CSV table of C-alpha atoms in Angstrom, one decimal:
chain,number,residue,atom,x,y,z
A,772,MET,CA,77.6,84.6,106.8
A,773,ALA,CA,78.5,86.8,109.8
A,774,SER,CA,80.0,90.2,109.4
A,775,SER,CA,83.1,91.0,111.4
A,776,ALA,CA,83.1,93.7,114.1
A,777,GLU,CA,85.7,95.6,112.1
A,778,GLN,CA,83.4,95.7,109.0
A,779,VAL,CA,80.5,96.9,111.0
A,780,LYS,CA,82.6,99.6,112.6
A,781,GLU,CA,83.9,100.7,109.2
A,782,LEU,CA,80.4,100.7,107.6
A,783,ARG,CA,79.0,102.8,110.5
A,784,GLU,CA,81.9,105.3,110.1
A,785,ARG,CA,81.3,105.5,106.5
A,786,THR,CA,77.5,105.8,106.5
A,787,GLY,CA,76.4,107.0,109.9
A,788,ALA,CA,73.9,104.1,110.0
A,789,GLY,CA,73.0,102.1,113.1
A,790,VAL,CA,74.7,98.8,114.2
A,791,MET,CA,71.7,96.6,113.3
A,792,ASP,CA,71.2,98.2,109.9
A,793,CYS,CA,74.9,97.8,109.2
A,794,LYS,CA,74.9,94.2,110.1
A,795,ALA,CA,71.8,93.5,107.9
A,796,ALA,CA,73.4,95.5,105.0
A,797,LEU,CA,76.6,93.5,105.2
A,798,GLU,CA,74.7,90.2,105.3
A,799,ALA,CA,72.7,91.3,102.3
A,800,SER,CA,76.0,92.2,100.4
A,801,LYS,CA,77.8,89.1,101.6
A,802,GLY,CA,80.4,91.1,103.3
A,803,ASP,CA,81.1,93.4,100.4
A,804,MET,CA,81.6,97.0,101.8
A,805,GLN,CA,80.7,98.9,98.7
A,806,GLY,CA,77.5,96.8,98.2
A,807,ALA,CA,76.6,97.3,101.8
A,808,ILE,CA,76.9,101.0,101.5
A,809,GLU,CA,74.6,101.1,98.3
A,810,HIS,CA,72.1,98.8,100.1
A,811,LEU,CA,71.9,101.3,103.1
A,812,ARG,CA,71.7,104.2,100.7
A,813,LYS,CA,68.8,102.5,98.8
A,814,LYS,CA,67.0,102.1,102.1
A,815,GLY,CA,67.7,105.8,102.8
A,816,LEU,CA,69.8,104.9,105.9
A,817,ALA,CA,73.1,106.3,104.7
A,818,ASP,CA,74.2,109.9,104.0
A,819,ALA,CA,74.7,110.2,100.2
A,820,ALA,CA,77.3,112.6,99.2
A,821,LYS,CA,79.5,112.7,102.4
A,822,LYS,CA,81.3,109.5,102.1
A,823,ALA,CA,84.1,109.6,104.6
A,824,HIS,CA,87.6,109.1,103.1
A,825,ARG,CA,89.6,106.6,105.1
A,826,GLU,CA,92.6,108.1,106.7
A,827,ALA,CA,95.6,106.1,105.8
A,828,LYS,CA,98.7,108.1,106.6
A,829,ASP,CA,100.0,111.1,108.5
A,830,GLY,CA,101.8,114.2,107.0
A,831,VAL,CA,100.9,117.7,105.9
A,832,VAL,CA,99.1,119.6,103.1
A,833,ALA,CA,101.1,122.6,102.1
A,834,SER,CA,100.8,125.4,99.5
A,835,TYR,CA,103.0,127.8,97.7
A,836,ILE,CA,101.6,130.8,95.9
A,837,HIS,CA,104.1,132.5,93.5
A,838,PRO,CA,104.4,136.3,94.0
A,839,GLY,CA,101.7,137.9,91.9
A,840,SER,CA,99.2,135.1,92.6
A,841,LYS,CA,99.1,133.7,89.0
A,842,ILE,CA,100.7,130.4,89.9
A,843,GLY,CA,99.9,128.3,92.9
A,844,VAL,CA,100.8,124.8,94.2
A,845,LEU,CA,99.1,122.4,96.7
A,846,VAL,CA,100.9,119.4,97.7
A,847,GLU,CA,100.3,116.5,100.1
A,848,VAL,CA,103.4,114.9,101.6
A,849,ASN,CA,103.1,111.9,103.9
A,850,CYS,CA,105.1,110.5,106.7
A,851,GLU,CA,104.2,108.0,109.4
A,852,THR,CA,103.5,110.1,112.5
A,853,ASP,CA,102.3,113.6,113.3
A,854,PHE,CA,105.5,113.9,115.4
A,855,VAL,CA,107.7,113.8,112.3
A,856,ALA,CA,105.1,115.8,110.3
A,857,ARG,CA,105.9,118.7,112.7
A,858,THR,CA,109.7,118.5,112.5
A,859,ASP,CA,111.7,121.2,110.7
A,860,ASP,CA,113.4,118.6,108.5
A,861,PHE,CA,110.0,117.4,107.2
A,862,GLN,CA,108.6,120.9,106.9
A,863,GLY,CA,111.6,122.0,105.1
A,864,LEU,CA,111.2,119.2,102.5
A,865,VAL,CA,107.5,120.1,102.0
A,866,LYS,CA,108.3,123.7,101.5
A,867,GLU,CA,111.0,122.8,98.9
A,868,LEU,CA,108.7,120.4,97.1
A,869,ALA,CA,106.0,123.1,96.8
A,870,LEU,CA,108.5,125.6,95.4
A,871,HIS,CA,110.0,122.9,93.0
A,872,ILE,CA,106.5,122.1,91.6
A,873,ALA,CA,105.8,125.7,91.0
A,874,ALA,CA,109.0,126.1,89.1
A,875,ALA,CA,109.4,122.7,87.3
A,876,ASP,CA,105.8,122.1,86.4
A,877,PRO,CA,105.7,118.3,86.7
A,878,ARG,CA,102.6,116.4,85.3
A,879,TYR,CA,102.6,113.3,87.5
A,880,VAL,CA,104.0,112.2,90.9
A,881,ARG,CA,105.3,108.8,89.8
A,882,ARG,CA,106.0,106.9,86.5
A,883,ASP,CA,103.1,104.6,87.0
A,884,GLU,CA,100.7,107.5,86.9
A,885,VAL,CA,101.6,108.3,83.2
A,886,PRO,CA,98.7,107.0,81.2
A,887,ALA,CA,99.5,104.2,78.7
A,888,ASP,CA,98.3,106.1,75.7
A,889,VAL,CA,100.5,109.0,76.6
A,890,LEU,CA,103.5,106.7,76.8
A,891,GLU,CA,102.6,104.9,73.6
A,892,LYS,CA,102.3,108.2,71.7
A,893,GLU,CA,105.7,109.3,72.9
A,894,LYS,CA,107.2,106.0,71.7
A,895,GLU,CA,105.5,106.4,68.4
A,896,ILE,CA,107.0,109.8,68.0
A,897,TYR,CA,110.5,108.6,69.0
A,898,ARG,CA,110.3,105.6,66.6
A,899,ALA,CA,109.3,108.0,63.8
A,900,GLN,CA,112.4,110.0,64.3
A,901,PHE,CA,114.5,107.0,63.5
A,902,ALA,CA,112.3,105.6,60.8
A,903,ASP,CA,114.8,106.5,58.0
A,904,SER,CA,117.9,105.9,60.1
A,905,GLY,CA,118.5,102.4,58.7
A,906,LYS,CA,119.1,101.1,62.2
A,907,PRO,CA,117.7,97.7,63.1
A,908,PRO,CA,114.4,97.7,65.0
A,909,ALA,CA,116.0,96.2,68.1
A,910,VAL,CA,118.4,99.1,68.3
A,911,VAL,CA,115.7,101.7,67.7
A,912,GLU,CA,113.7,100.2,70.6
A,913,LYS,CA,116.7,100.6,72.8
A,914,ILE,CA,117.1,104.2,71.9
A,915,VAL,CA,113.3,104.7,72.4
A,916,GLU,CA,113.5,103.3,75.9
A,917,GLY,CA,116.4,105.6,76.6
A,918,LYS,CA,114.4,108.6,75.4
A,919,LEU,CA,111.6,107.6,77.6
A,920,GLY,CA,113.8,108.0,80.6
A,921,SER,CA,114.5,111.6,79.6
A,922,PHE,CA,110.7,112.0,79.0
A,923,TYR,CA,110.1,110.8,82.6
A,924,SER,CA,112.6,113.2,84.0
A,925,GLN,CA,110.7,116.1,82.3
A,926,ILE,CA,107.2,115.3,83.5
A,927,VAL,CA,107.4,113.0,86.6
A,928,LEU,CA,108.0,114.9,89.8
A,929,ILE,CA,110.2,112.4,91.6
A,930,ASP,CA,112.4,111.8,88.5
A,931,GLN,CA,112.9,115.5,87.9
A,932,PRO,CA,116.2,117.2,88.9
A,933,SER,CA,115.8,119.4,91.8
A,934,VAL,CA,115.3,123.0,90.8
A,935,ARG,CA,117.7,124.1,93.7
A,936,ASP,CA,120.5,121.5,92.9
A,937,PRO,CA,120.1,119.9,89.4
A,938,ASN,CA,122.6,117.1,90.5
A,939,VAL,CA,120.0,115.7,92.8
A,940,THR,CA,116.6,114.2,91.8
A,941,VAL,CA,113.5,115.0,93.8
A,942,SER,CA,113.5,111.3,94.7
A,943,GLN,CA,116.9,111.8,96.3
A,944,LEU,CA,115.7,114.9,98.2
A,945,ILE,CA,113.0,112.8,99.6
A,946,ALA,CA,115.2,109.9,100.4
A,947,GLN,CA,117.5,112.3,102.4
A,948,ALA,CA,114.6,113.7,104.5
A,949,SER,CA,113.5,110.1,105.1
A,950,ALA,CA,117.0,109.2,106.3
A,951,LYS,CA,117.0,112.3,108.7
A,952,THR,CA,113.6,111.7,110.1
A,953,GLY,CA,113.7,107.9,110.2
A,954,GLU,CA,110.4,107.6,108.5
A,955,ASN,CA,109.0,106.6,105.2
A,956,ILE,CA,108.1,109.8,103.2
A,957,THR,CA,106.0,109.9,100.1
A,958,VAL,CA,104.3,112.5,97.9
A,959,SER,CA,100.8,111.3,97.4
A,960,ARG,CA,99.5,114.1,95.1
A,961,PHE,CA,99.8,117.7,94.0
A,962,ALA,CA,97.9,120.3,92.1
A,963,ARG,CA,99.6,123.2,90.2
A,964,PHE,CA,97.3,126.0,88.9
A,965,LYS,CA,98.3,128.8,86.5
A,966,VAL,CA,95.8,131.5,85.9
A,967,GLY,CA,94.2,130.9,82.4
A,968,GLY,CA,96.1,127.7,82.1
A,969,HIS,CA,93.1,125.3,82.5
A,970,VAL,CA,92.9,123.1,79.5
A,971,GLU,CA,90.5,120.2,79.4
B,778,MET,CA,95.3,124.7,51.5
B,779,ALA,CA,96.9,127.7,53.0
B,780,SER,CA,97.4,128.1,56.8
B,781,SER,CA,96.3,131.3,58.3
B,782,ALA,CA,98.7,133.6,60.0
B,783,GLU,CA,97.0,133.0,63.4
B,784,GLN,CA,97.4,129.3,63.1
B,785,VAL,CA,101.1,129.7,62.3
B,786,LYS,CA,101.5,132.1,65.3
B,787,GLU,CA,99.7,129.6,67.6
B,788,LEU,CA,101.7,126.7,66.4
B,789,ARG,CA,105.0,128.6,66.9
B,790,GLU,CA,103.9,129.5,70.4
B,791,ARG,CA,103.0,126.0,71.2
B,792,THR,CA,106.1,124.3,69.7
B,793,GLY,CA,108.9,126.8,69.4
B,794,ALA,CA,109.4,125.7,65.9
B,795,GLY,CA,110.3,128.1,62.9
B,796,VAL,CA,107.8,129.8,60.7
B,797,MET,CA,108.6,127.7,57.5
B,798,ASP,CA,108.4,124.5,59.5
B,799,CYS,CA,105.1,125.5,61.1
B,800,LYS,CA,103.6,126.3,57.7
B,801,ALA,CA,104.7,123.0,56.3
B,802,ALA,CA,103.4,121.1,59.3
B,803,LEU,CA,100.0,122.9,59.0
B,804,GLU,CA,99.9,122.0,55.3
B,805,ALA,CA,100.6,118.4,56.0
B,806,SER,CA,97.9,118.2,58.7
B,807,LYS,CA,95.4,120.1,56.5
B,808,GLY,CA,95.2,122.8,59.1
B,809,ASP,CA,94.6,120.6,62.1
B,810,MET,CA,96.6,122.1,65.0
B,811,GLN,CA,97.0,118.8,66.9
B,812,GLY,CA,98.1,117.0,63.8
B,813,ALA,CA,100.6,119.8,63.0
B,814,ILE,CA,102.1,119.6,66.5
B,815,GLU,CA,102.6,115.8,66.1
B,816,HIS,CA,104.0,116.2,62.7
B,817,LEU,CA,106.7,118.7,64.1
B,818,ARG,CA,107.4,116.5,67.0
B,819,LYS,CA,108.0,113.5,64.7
B,820,LYS,CA,110.5,115.6,62.9
B,821,GLY,CA,112.1,116.5,66.2
B,822,LEU,CA,111.2,120.2,65.6
B,823,ALA,CA,109.0,120.6,68.6
B,824,ASP,CA,109.7,120.5,72.3
B,825,ALA,CA,107.9,117.4,73.6
B,826,ALA,CA,106.7,117.7,77.2
B,827,LYS,CA,106.5,121.4,77.6
B,828,LYS,CA,103.3,122.2,75.8
B,829,ALA,CA,102.4,125.7,76.5
B,830,HIS,CA,98.9,126.2,78.0
B,831,ARG,CA,97.0,128.9,76.3
B,832,GLU,CA,96.2,131.8,78.6
B,833,ALA,CA,92.6,132.6,78.4
B,834,LYS,CA,91.7,134.9,81.3
B,835,ASP,CA,93.0,136.9,84.3
B,836,GLY,CA,92.4,136.3,88.0
B,837,VAL,CA,94.3,134.8,90.8
B,838,VAL,CA,95.4,131.4,92.3
B,839,ALA,CA,94.9,131.3,96.1
B,840,SER,CA,95.3,128.8,98.8
B,841,TYR,CA,94.0,128.1,102.3
B,842,ILE,CA,95.7,125.8,104.7
B,843,HIS,CA,93.6,124.9,107.7
B,844,PRO,CA,95.4,125.2,111.0
B,845,GLY,CA,97.2,122.0,111.7
B,846,SER,CA,98.1,121.6,108.0
B,847,LYS,CA,96.0,118.5,107.5
B,848,ILE,CA,93.5,120.1,105.1
B,849,GLY,CA,94.4,122.5,102.2
B,850,VAL,CA,92.7,124.1,99.4
B,851,LEU,CA,93.9,125.6,96.0
B,852,VAL,CA,91.5,127.6,93.9
B,853,GLU,CA,91.6,129.6,90.6
B,854,VAL,CA,89.1,132.4,90.4
B,855,ASN,CA,89.0,134.3,87.1
B,856,CYS,CA,88.0,137.9,86.2
B,857,GLU,CA,88.6,139.9,83.1
B,858,THR,CA,91.5,142.2,84.1
B,859,ASP,CA,94.4,142.2,86.4
B,860,PHE,CA,93.2,145.5,87.7
B,861,VAL,CA,90.2,143.9,89.1
B,862,ALA,CA,92.2,140.9,90.3
B,863,ARG,CA,94.0,143.2,92.6
B,864,THR,CA,91.0,144.9,94.2
B,865,ASP,CA,89.9,144.1,97.8
B,866,ASP,CA,86.4,143.1,96.6
B,867,PHE,CA,87.9,140.4,94.4
B,868,GLN,CA,90.5,139.2,96.8
B,869,GLY,CA,87.9,139.0,99.6
B,870,LEU,CA,85.8,136.8,97.5
B,871,VAL,CA,88.7,134.5,96.6
B,872,LYS,CA,89.6,134.2,100.3
B,873,GLU,CA,86.1,133.4,101.2
B,874,LEU,CA,85.8,130.8,98.5
B,875,ALA,CA,89.0,129.0,99.6
B,876,LEU,CA,87.7,128.9,103.2
B,877,HIS,CA,84.3,127.7,102.0
B,878,ILE,CA,85.8,124.8,100.0
B,879,ALA,CA,87.9,123.8,102.9
B,880,ALA,CA,84.7,123.7,105.1
B,881,ALA,CA,82.1,122.4,102.7
B,882,ASP,CA,84.1,119.9,100.8
B,883,PRO,CA,82.5,120.3,97.3
B,884,ARG,CA,83.4,117.7,94.6
B,885,TYR,CA,82.8,119.8,91.5
B,886,VAL,CA,82.6,123.4,90.5
B,887,ARG,CA,79.5,123.2,88.3
B,888,ARG,CA,76.7,120.8,87.6
B,889,ASP,CA,77.9,119.9,84.1
B,890,GLU,CA,81.1,118.5,85.7
B,891,VAL,CA,79.3,115.7,87.6
B,892,PRO,CA,79.9,112.6,85.6
B,893,ALA,CA,76.9,111.0,83.9
B,894,ASP,CA,77.5,107.6,85.7
B,895,VAL,CA,77.5,109.4,89.1
B,896,LEU,CA,74.2,111.0,88.3
B,897,GLU,CA,72.7,107.8,87.0
B,898,LYS,CA,73.7,106.0,90.1
B,899,GLU,CA,72.1,108.7,92.3
B,900,LYS,CA,68.9,108.5,90.3
B,901,GLU,CA,68.8,104.7,90.6
B,902,ILE,CA,69.2,104.9,94.4
B,903,TYR,CA,66.4,107.5,94.6
B,904,ARG,CA,64.1,105.4,92.4
B,905,ALA,CA,64.8,102.4,94.6
B,906,GLN,CA,63.7,104.3,97.7
B,907,PHE,CA,60.3,104.7,96.1
B,908,ALA,CA,60.1,101.2,94.5
B,909,ASP,CA,57.4,100.0,96.9
B,910,SER,CA,55.7,103.3,97.3
B,911,GLY,CA,52.9,102.6,94.8
B,912,LYS,CA,53.4,106.0,93.2
B,913,PRO,CA,53.2,106.1,89.4
B,914,PRO,CA,56.6,106.2,87.6
B,915,ALA,CA,56.0,109.8,86.3
B,916,VAL,CA,55.5,111.0,89.9
B,917,VAL,CA,58.6,109.1,91.0
B,918,GLU,CA,60.6,110.7,88.3
B,919,LYS,CA,59.6,114.1,89.4
B,920,ILE,CA,60.6,113.3,93.0
B,921,VAL,CA,63.9,112.0,91.7
B,922,GLU,CA,64.7,115.3,89.8
B,923,GLY,CA,63.8,117.1,93.0
B,924,LYS,CA,66.2,115.0,95.1
B,925,LEU,CA,68.9,115.6,92.4
B,926,GLY,CA,68.6,119.3,93.2
B,927,SER,CA,69.5,118.7,96.7
B,928,PHE,CA,72.3,116.3,95.7
B,929,TYR,CA,73.8,119.2,93.6
B,930,SER,CA,73.6,121.5,96.6
B,931,GLN,CA,75.7,119.0,98.5
B,932,ILE,CA,78.5,118.3,96.0
B,933,VAL,CA,78.5,121.3,93.5
B,934,LEU,CA,80.5,124.3,94.7
B,935,ILE,CA,78.4,127.0,93.1
B,936,ASP,CA,75.1,125.4,94.3
B,937,GLN,CA,76.2,125.0,97.9
B,938,PRO,CA,74.9,127.3,100.6
B,939,SER,CA,77.7,129.6,101.8
B,940,VAL,CA,79.3,128.4,104.9
B,941,ARG,CA,79.3,131.9,106.4
B,942,ASP,CA,75.6,132.7,105.4
B,943,PRO,CA,73.6,129.6,104.5
B,944,ASN,CA,70.8,131.8,103.1
B,945,VAL,CA,73.1,132.6,100.2
B,946,THR,CA,74.5,130.2,97.7
B,947,VAL,CA,78.1,130.4,96.5
B,948,SER,CA,76.8,131.4,93.1
B,949,GLN,CA,75.1,134.4,94.7
B,950,LEU,CA,78.3,135.4,96.5
B,951,ILE,CA,80.1,135.3,93.1
B,952,ALA,CA,77.3,137.4,91.5
B,953,GLN,CA,77.6,140.0,94.3
B,954,ALA,CA,81.4,140.4,93.7
B,955,SER,CA,80.7,140.5,90.1
B,956,ALA,CA,78.3,143.4,90.5
B,957,LYS,CA,80.7,145.3,92.7
B,958,THR,CA,83.7,144.9,90.4
B,959,GLY,CA,81.7,145.2,87.1
B,960,GLU,CA,83.4,142.1,85.7
B,961,ASN,CA,82.4,138.6,84.9
B,962,ILE,CA,83.8,136.3,87.6
B,963,THR,CA,84.1,132.5,87.4
B,964,VAL,CA,85.7,129.8,89.5
B,965,SER,CA,87.6,127.5,86.9
B,966,ARG,CA,88.9,124.8,89.3
B,967,PHE,CA,89.9,124.0,92.8
B,968,ALA,CA,91.7,121.2,94.6
B,969,ARG,CA,91.1,120.1,98.2
B,970,PHE,CA,93.5,117.8,99.9
B,971,LYS,CA,93.1,116.2,103.3
B,972,VAL,CA,96.0,114.2,104.7
B,973,GLY,CA,95.4,110.5,104.1
B,974,GLY,CA,92.3,111.3,102.1
B,975,HIS,CA,93.6,110.2,98.8
B,976,VAL,CA,91.3,107.6,97.3
B,977,GLU,CA,91.7,106.3,93.8
């Protein structure tokens, strides 16, 4: 089983190990990258803690610190090229998103990031609200799904109404900037810290 | 089972519900705060998504964006009073910590935040490095513990050597500022984003 040149290159970048060691490690792991990294580490040939993250996209990391320094936001917004990342249209969007996150306090970027148990708990609570309503279960489930939509628009960034213009969702703001710049734009992550607000 | 005035107060702050409803909810949950919140929510009396975080400490949230906007850091540093939070000594420490995190790329604030499985995997790798050494297991375990210390100083913020002065750990930097300001100072959390570095 021969390892491809790309695999060897990636393994070298991620571990700093030599070509021959990388080839041997990939052979031992039958081409599995993670296995090869562990193999090298067990032999003491790879640097432990400093695993290089693979760069996938371009964009910027921006912050907003609310006056008084008690609330701060860090956000990563991605586009396809550094050229677009430097444009006023893109930078304007990023600035607006950081401000929006500070004000609107979303919990997740996208719906698929909301954990299943959080969703299930929400549904359970909605169902309980209609337990004595006499409505048939199918109707209640429809209402529950409708309420979930409003739950999402409270806690999911791209579903939230824009703080600046509540008639537009954040998703639409992003789409507008995307149309202007001609590139796909996504928010990959954000952090919002409030002093004393750290709850495990 | 009577609920205490403090419990009712906390429940009101966290849900926005009325005094009598809060008392009834605490009674129904036998004094359990989380249960009382869910009880109120099922009755539609509590605001769902906007759970208020409890403010525990003072301090500041600060950011550092590395020139080029491809790396950014957000950090919350706590002290006991807003008075100290505004001093140059404290602000200087906060600025240095944000810069340090950008440069040194720690993964955790404290040792106790390193997940048990990450630790176990490290130990396993260290043990494998000495598998053919012929050393007795007790000796190997001692070496493994020693190597863990160096692992911590790579990935744990307060154990890292300061980027500005490698003879001093971050923990010592914090202790110095603490001595100057006369207040307990802690780092509660940080985020460090690198463009394209988001790995699930």
